[in-house]
Short mmCIF file of N, CA and C in Angstrom, two decimals:
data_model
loop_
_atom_site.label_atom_id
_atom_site.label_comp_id
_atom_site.label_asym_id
_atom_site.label_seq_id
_atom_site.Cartn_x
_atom_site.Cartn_y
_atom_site.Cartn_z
N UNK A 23 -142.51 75.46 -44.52
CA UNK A 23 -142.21 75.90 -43.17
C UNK A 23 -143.38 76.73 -42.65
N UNK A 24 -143.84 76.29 -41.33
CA UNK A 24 -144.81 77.13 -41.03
C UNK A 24 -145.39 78.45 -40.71
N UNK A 25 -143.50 79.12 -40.65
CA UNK A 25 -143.01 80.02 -39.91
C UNK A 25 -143.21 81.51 -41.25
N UNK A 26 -143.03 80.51 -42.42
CA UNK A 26 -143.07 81.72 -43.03
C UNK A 26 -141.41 82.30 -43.35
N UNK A 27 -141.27 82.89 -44.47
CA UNK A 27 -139.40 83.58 -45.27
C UNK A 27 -139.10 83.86 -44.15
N UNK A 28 -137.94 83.23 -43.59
CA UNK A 28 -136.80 83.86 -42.67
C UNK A 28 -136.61 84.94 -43.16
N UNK A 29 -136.22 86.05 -41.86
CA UNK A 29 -136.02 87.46 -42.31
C UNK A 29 -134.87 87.74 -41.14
N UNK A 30 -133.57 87.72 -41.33
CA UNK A 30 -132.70 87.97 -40.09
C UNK A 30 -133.09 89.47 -39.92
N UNK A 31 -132.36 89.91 -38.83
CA UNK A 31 -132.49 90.97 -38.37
C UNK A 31 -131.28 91.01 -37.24
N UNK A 32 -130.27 92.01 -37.61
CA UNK A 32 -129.22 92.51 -36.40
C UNK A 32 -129.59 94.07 -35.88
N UNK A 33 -129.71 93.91 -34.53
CA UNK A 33 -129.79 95.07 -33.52
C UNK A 33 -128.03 95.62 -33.36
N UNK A 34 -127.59 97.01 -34.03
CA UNK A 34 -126.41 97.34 -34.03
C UNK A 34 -126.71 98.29 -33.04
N UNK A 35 -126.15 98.30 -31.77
CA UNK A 35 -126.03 99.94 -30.90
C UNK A 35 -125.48 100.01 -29.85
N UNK A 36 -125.05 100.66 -28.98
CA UNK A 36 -124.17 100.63 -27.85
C UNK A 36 -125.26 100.33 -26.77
N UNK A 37 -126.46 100.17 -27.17
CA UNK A 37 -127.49 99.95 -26.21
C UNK A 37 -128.08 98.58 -26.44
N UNK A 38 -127.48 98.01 -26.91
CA UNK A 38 -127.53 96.44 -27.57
C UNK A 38 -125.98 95.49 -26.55
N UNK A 39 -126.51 95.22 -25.67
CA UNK A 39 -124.87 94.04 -25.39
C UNK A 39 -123.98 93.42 -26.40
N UNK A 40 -122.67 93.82 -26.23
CA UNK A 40 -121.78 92.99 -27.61
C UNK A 40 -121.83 91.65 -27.23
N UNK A 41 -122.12 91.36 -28.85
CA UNK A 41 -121.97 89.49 -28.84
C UNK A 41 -123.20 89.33 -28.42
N UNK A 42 -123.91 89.82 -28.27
CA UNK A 42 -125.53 89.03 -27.87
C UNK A 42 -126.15 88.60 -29.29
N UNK A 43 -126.47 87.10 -28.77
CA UNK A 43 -127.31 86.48 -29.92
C UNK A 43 -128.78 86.19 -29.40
N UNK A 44 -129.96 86.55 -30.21
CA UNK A 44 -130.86 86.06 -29.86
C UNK A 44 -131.44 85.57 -30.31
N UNK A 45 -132.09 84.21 -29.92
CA UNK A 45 -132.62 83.10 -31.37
C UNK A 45 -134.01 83.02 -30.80
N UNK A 46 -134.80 84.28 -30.61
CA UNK A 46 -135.93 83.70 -30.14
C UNK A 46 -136.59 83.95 -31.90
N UNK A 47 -138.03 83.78 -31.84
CA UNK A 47 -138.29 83.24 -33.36
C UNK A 47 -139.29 84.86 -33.21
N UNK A 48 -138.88 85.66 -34.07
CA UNK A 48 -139.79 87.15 -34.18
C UNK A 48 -140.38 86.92 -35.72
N UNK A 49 -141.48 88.01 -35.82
CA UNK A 49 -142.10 88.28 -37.40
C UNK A 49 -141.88 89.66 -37.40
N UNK A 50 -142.53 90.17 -38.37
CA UNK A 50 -142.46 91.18 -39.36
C UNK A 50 -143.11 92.23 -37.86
N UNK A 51 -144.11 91.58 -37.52
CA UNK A 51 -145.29 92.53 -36.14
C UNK A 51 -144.40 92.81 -35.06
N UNK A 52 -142.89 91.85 -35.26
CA UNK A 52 -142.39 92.19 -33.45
C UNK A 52 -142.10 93.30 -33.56
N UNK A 53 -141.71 94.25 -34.53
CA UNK A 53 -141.35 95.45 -34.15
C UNK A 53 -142.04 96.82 -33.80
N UNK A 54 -143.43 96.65 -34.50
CA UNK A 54 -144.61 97.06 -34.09
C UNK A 54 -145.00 96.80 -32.36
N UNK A 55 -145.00 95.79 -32.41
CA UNK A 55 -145.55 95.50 -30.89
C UNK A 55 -144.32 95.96 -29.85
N UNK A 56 -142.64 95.52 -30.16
CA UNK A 56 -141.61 96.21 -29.63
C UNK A 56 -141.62 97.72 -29.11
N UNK A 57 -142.21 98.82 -30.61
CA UNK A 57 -142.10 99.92 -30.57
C UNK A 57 -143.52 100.11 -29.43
N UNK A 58 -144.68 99.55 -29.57
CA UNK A 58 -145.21 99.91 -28.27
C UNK A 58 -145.25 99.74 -27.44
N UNK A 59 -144.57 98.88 -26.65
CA UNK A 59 -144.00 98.21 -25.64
C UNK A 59 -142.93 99.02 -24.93
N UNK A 60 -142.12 99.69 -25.93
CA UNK A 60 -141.05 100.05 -25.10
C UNK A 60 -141.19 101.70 -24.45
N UNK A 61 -142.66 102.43 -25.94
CA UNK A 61 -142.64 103.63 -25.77
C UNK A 61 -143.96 103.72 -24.99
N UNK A 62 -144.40 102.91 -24.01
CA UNK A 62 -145.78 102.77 -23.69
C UNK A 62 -147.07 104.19 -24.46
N UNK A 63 -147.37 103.17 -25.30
CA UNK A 63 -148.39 103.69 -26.90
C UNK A 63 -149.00 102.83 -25.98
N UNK A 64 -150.63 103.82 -26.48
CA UNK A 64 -151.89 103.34 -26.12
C UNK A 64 -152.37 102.00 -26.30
N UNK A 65 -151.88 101.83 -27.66
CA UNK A 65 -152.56 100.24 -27.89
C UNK A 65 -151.69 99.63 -29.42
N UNK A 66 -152.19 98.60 -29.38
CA UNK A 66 -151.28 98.06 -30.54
C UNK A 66 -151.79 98.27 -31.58
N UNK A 67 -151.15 98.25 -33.06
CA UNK A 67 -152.06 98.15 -34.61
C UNK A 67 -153.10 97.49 -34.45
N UNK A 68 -153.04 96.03 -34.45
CA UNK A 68 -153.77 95.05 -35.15
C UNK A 68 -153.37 93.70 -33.89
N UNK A 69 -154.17 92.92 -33.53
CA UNK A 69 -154.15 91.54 -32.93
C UNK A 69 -152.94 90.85 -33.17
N UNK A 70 -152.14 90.73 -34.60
CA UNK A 70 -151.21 90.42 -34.89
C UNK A 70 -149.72 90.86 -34.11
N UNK A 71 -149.82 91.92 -34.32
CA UNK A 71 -149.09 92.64 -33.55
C UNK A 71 -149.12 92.12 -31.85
N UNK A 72 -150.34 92.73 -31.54
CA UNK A 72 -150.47 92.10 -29.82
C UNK A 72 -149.50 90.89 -29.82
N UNK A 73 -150.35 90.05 -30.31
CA UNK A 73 -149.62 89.06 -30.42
C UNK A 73 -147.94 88.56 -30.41
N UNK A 74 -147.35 89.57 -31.02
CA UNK A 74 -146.17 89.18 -31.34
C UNK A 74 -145.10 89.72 -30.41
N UNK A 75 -143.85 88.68 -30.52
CA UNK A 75 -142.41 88.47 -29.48
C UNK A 75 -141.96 89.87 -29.66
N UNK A 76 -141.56 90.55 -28.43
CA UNK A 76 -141.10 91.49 -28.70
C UNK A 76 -139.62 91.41 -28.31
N UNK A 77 -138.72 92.24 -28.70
CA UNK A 77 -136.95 91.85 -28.43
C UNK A 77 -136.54 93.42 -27.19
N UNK A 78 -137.99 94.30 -26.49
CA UNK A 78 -136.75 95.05 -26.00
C UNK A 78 -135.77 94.13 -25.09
N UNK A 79 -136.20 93.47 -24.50
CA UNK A 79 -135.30 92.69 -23.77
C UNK A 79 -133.63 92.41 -24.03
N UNK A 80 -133.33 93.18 -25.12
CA UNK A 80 -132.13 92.57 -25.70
C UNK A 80 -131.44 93.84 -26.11
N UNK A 81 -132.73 95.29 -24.98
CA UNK A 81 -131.53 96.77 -24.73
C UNK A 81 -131.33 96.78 -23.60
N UNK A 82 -130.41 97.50 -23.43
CA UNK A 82 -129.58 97.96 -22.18
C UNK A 82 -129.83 98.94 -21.27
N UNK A 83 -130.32 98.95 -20.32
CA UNK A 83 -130.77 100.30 -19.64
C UNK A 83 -129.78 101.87 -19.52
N UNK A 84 -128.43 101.16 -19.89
CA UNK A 84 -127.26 102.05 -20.07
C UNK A 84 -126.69 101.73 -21.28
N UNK A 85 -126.71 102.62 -22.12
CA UNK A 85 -125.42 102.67 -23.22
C UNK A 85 -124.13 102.37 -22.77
N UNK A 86 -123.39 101.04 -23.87
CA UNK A 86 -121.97 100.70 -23.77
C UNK A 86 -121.39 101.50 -23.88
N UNK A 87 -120.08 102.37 -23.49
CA UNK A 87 -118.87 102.83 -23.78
C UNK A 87 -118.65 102.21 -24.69
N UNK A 88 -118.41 102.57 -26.07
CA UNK A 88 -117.69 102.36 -26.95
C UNK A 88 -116.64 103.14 -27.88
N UNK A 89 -115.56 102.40 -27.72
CA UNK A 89 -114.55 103.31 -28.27
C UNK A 89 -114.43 103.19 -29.60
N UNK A 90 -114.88 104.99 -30.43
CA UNK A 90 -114.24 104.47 -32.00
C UNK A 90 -113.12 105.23 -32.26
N UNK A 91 -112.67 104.15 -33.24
CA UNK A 91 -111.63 104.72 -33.92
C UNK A 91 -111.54 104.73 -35.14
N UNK A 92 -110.52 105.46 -35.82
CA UNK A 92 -110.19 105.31 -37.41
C UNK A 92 -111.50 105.99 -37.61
N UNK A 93 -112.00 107.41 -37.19
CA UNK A 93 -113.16 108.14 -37.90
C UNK A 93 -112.90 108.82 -38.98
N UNK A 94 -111.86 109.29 -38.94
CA UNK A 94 -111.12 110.35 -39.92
C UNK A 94 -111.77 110.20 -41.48
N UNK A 95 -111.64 108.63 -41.96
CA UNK A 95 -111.66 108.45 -43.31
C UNK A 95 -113.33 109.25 -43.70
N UNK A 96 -113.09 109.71 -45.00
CA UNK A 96 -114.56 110.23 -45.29
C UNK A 96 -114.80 109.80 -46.75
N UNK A 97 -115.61 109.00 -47.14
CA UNK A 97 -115.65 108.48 -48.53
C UNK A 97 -117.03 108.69 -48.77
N UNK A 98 -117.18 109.30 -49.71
CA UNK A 98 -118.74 109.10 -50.58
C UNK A 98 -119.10 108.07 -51.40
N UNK A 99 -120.60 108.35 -51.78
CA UNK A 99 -121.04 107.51 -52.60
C UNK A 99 -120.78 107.39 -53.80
N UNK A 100 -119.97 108.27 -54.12
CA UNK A 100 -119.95 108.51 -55.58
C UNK A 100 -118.49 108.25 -56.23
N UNK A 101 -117.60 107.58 -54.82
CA UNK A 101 -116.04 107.06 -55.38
C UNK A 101 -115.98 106.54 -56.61
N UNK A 102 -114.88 106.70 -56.91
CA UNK A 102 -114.56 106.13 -58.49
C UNK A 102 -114.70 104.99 -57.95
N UNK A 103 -114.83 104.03 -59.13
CA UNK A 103 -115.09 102.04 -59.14
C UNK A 103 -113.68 102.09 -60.06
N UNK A 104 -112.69 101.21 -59.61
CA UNK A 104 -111.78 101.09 -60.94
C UNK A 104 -112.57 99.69 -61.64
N UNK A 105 -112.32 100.79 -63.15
CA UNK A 105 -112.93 99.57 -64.29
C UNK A 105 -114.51 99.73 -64.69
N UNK A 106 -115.18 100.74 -63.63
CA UNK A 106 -116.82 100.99 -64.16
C UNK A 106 -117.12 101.88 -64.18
N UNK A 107 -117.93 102.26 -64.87
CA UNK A 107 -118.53 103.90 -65.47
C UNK A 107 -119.56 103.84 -63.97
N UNK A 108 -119.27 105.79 -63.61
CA UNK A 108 -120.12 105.52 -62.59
C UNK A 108 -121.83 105.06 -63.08
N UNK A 109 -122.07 105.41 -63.95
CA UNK A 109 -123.17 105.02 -64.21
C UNK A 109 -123.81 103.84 -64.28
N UNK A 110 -122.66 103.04 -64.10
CA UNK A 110 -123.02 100.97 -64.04
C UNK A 110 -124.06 100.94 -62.85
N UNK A 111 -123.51 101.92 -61.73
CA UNK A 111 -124.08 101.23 -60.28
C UNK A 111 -125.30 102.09 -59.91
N UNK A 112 -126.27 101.52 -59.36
CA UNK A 112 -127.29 102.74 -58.57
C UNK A 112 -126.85 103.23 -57.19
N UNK A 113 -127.92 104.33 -57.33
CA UNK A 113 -127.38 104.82 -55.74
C UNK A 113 -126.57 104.10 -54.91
N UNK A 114 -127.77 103.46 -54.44
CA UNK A 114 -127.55 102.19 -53.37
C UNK A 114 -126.74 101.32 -53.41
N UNK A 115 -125.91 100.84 -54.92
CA UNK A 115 -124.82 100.31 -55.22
C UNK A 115 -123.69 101.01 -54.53
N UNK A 116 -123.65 102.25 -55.18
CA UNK A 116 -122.25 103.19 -54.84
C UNK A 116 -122.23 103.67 -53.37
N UNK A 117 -123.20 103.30 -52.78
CA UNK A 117 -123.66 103.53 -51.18
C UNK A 117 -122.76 102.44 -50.80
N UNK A 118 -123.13 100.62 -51.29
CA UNK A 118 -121.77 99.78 -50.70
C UNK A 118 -120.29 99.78 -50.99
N UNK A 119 -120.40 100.55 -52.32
CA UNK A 119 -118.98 100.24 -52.42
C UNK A 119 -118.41 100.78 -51.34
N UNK A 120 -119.17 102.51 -51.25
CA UNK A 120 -118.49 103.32 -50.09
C UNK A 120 -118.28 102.80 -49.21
N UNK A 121 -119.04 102.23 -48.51
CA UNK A 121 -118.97 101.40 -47.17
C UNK A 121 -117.93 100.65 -47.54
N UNK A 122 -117.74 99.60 -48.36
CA UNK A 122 -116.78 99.02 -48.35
C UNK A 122 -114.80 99.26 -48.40
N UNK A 123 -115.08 100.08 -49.25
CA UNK A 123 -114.11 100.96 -49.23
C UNK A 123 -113.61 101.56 -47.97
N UNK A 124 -114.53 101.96 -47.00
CA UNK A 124 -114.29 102.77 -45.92
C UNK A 124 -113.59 101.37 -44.53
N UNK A 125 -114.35 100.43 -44.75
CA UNK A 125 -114.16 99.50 -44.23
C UNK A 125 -112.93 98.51 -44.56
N UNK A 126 -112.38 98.64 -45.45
CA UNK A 126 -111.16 97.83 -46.11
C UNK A 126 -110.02 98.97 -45.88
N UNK A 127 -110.54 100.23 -45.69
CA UNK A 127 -108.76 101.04 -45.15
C UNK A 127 -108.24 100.25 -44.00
N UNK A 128 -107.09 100.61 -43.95
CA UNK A 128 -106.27 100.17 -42.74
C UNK A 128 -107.06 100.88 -41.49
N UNK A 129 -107.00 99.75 -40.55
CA UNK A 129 -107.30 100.05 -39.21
C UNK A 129 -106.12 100.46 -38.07
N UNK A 130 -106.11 101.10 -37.62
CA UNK A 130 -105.05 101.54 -36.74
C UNK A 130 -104.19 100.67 -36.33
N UNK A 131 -104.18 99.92 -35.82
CA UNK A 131 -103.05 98.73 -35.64
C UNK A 131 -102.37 98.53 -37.16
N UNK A 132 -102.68 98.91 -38.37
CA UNK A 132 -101.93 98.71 -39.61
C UNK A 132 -103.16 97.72 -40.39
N UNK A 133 -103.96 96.45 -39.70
CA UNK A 133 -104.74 95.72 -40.31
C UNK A 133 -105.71 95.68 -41.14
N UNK A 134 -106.06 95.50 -42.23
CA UNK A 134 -106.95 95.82 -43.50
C UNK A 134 -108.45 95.04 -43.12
N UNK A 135 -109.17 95.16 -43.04
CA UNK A 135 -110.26 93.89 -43.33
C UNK A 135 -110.55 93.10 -44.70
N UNK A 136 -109.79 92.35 -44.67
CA UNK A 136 -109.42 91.54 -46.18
C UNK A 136 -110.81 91.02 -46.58
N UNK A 137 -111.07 91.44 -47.92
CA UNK A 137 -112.23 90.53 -48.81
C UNK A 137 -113.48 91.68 -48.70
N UNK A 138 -113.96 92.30 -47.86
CA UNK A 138 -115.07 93.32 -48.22
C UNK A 138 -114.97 93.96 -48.90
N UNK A 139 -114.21 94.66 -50.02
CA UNK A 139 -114.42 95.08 -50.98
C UNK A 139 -114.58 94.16 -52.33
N UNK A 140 -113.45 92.67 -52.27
CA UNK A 140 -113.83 91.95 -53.54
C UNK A 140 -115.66 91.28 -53.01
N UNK A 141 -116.03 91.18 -51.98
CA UNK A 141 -117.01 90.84 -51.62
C UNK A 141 -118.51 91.48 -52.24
N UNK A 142 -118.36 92.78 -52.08
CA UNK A 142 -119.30 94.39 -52.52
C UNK A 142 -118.71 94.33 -53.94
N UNK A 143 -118.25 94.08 -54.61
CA UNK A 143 -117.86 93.86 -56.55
C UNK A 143 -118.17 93.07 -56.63
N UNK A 144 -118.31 91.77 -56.09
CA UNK A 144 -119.11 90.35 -57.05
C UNK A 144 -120.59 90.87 -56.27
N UNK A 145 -120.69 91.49 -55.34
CA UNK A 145 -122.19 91.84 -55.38
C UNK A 145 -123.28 92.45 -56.30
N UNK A 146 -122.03 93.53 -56.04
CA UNK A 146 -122.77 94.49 -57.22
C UNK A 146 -122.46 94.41 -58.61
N UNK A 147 -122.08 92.94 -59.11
CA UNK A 147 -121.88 92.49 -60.48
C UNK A 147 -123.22 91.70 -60.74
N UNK A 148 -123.59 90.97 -59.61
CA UNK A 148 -125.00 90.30 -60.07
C UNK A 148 -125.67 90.98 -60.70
N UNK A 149 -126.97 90.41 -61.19
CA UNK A 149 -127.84 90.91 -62.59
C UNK A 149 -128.66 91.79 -61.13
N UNK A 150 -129.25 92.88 -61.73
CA UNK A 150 -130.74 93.48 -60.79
C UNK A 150 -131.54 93.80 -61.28
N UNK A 151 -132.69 93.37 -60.48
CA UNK A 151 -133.86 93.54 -61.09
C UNK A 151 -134.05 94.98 -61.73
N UNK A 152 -135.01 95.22 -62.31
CA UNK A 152 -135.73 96.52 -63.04
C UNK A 152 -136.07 97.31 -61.51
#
């Protein structure tokens, strides 16, 4: 491929439109060239950069209203795992479970988000590198 390792990338923010997809084709430089683009910087890194697609186009001149809910829950990184010594997982392991965990409580309407936690355990069962 000429393009070079696909590398997705999601823009999460209230200054991001919900549901916006954008399939234009960016590299590693769009964000370089993005960040000077948007903060008008003198000049770019490198030609590469110049060069490259930039995505502000895909913020919002106004932040969405967004309503959260269910903030209350507070879980660390360091929750028990049932069945593993904390010491199985690294940081960054016990960083998803948390998330996951936090994300699989009930949501106010009563509804669970089913499967992100068995999802984050067969993750963090794979082998990892050194």
């Amino acid at each position: 491929d000429r393009l070079g390792v696909r590398v997705p990338a999601i823009l999460v923010s209230p200054w991001v439109g919900e549901g916006v997809a954008d399939h234009t084709v960016y590299d590693h430089s769009s964000l370089p060239a993005t960040i000077k683009k948007m903060f008008g910087l003198p000049s770019f890194l490198t030609a590469r950069d110049a060069a490259a697609a930039t995505f502000e186009h895909n913020f919002l001149p106004q932040a969405r209203q967004v309503a959260l809910t269910n903030l209350s829950a507070r879980v660390t990184a360091t929750s028990a795992v049932p069945g593993a010594a904390e010491t199985d997982y690294s940081q960054h392991q016990r960083s998803l479970l948390a998330l996951a965990e936090v994300m699989a409580a009930p949501a106010p309407a009563g509804q669970a988000v089913a499967g992100v936690d068995t999802h984050a355990r067969d993750f963090l069962d794979q082998p990892q590198s050194p």
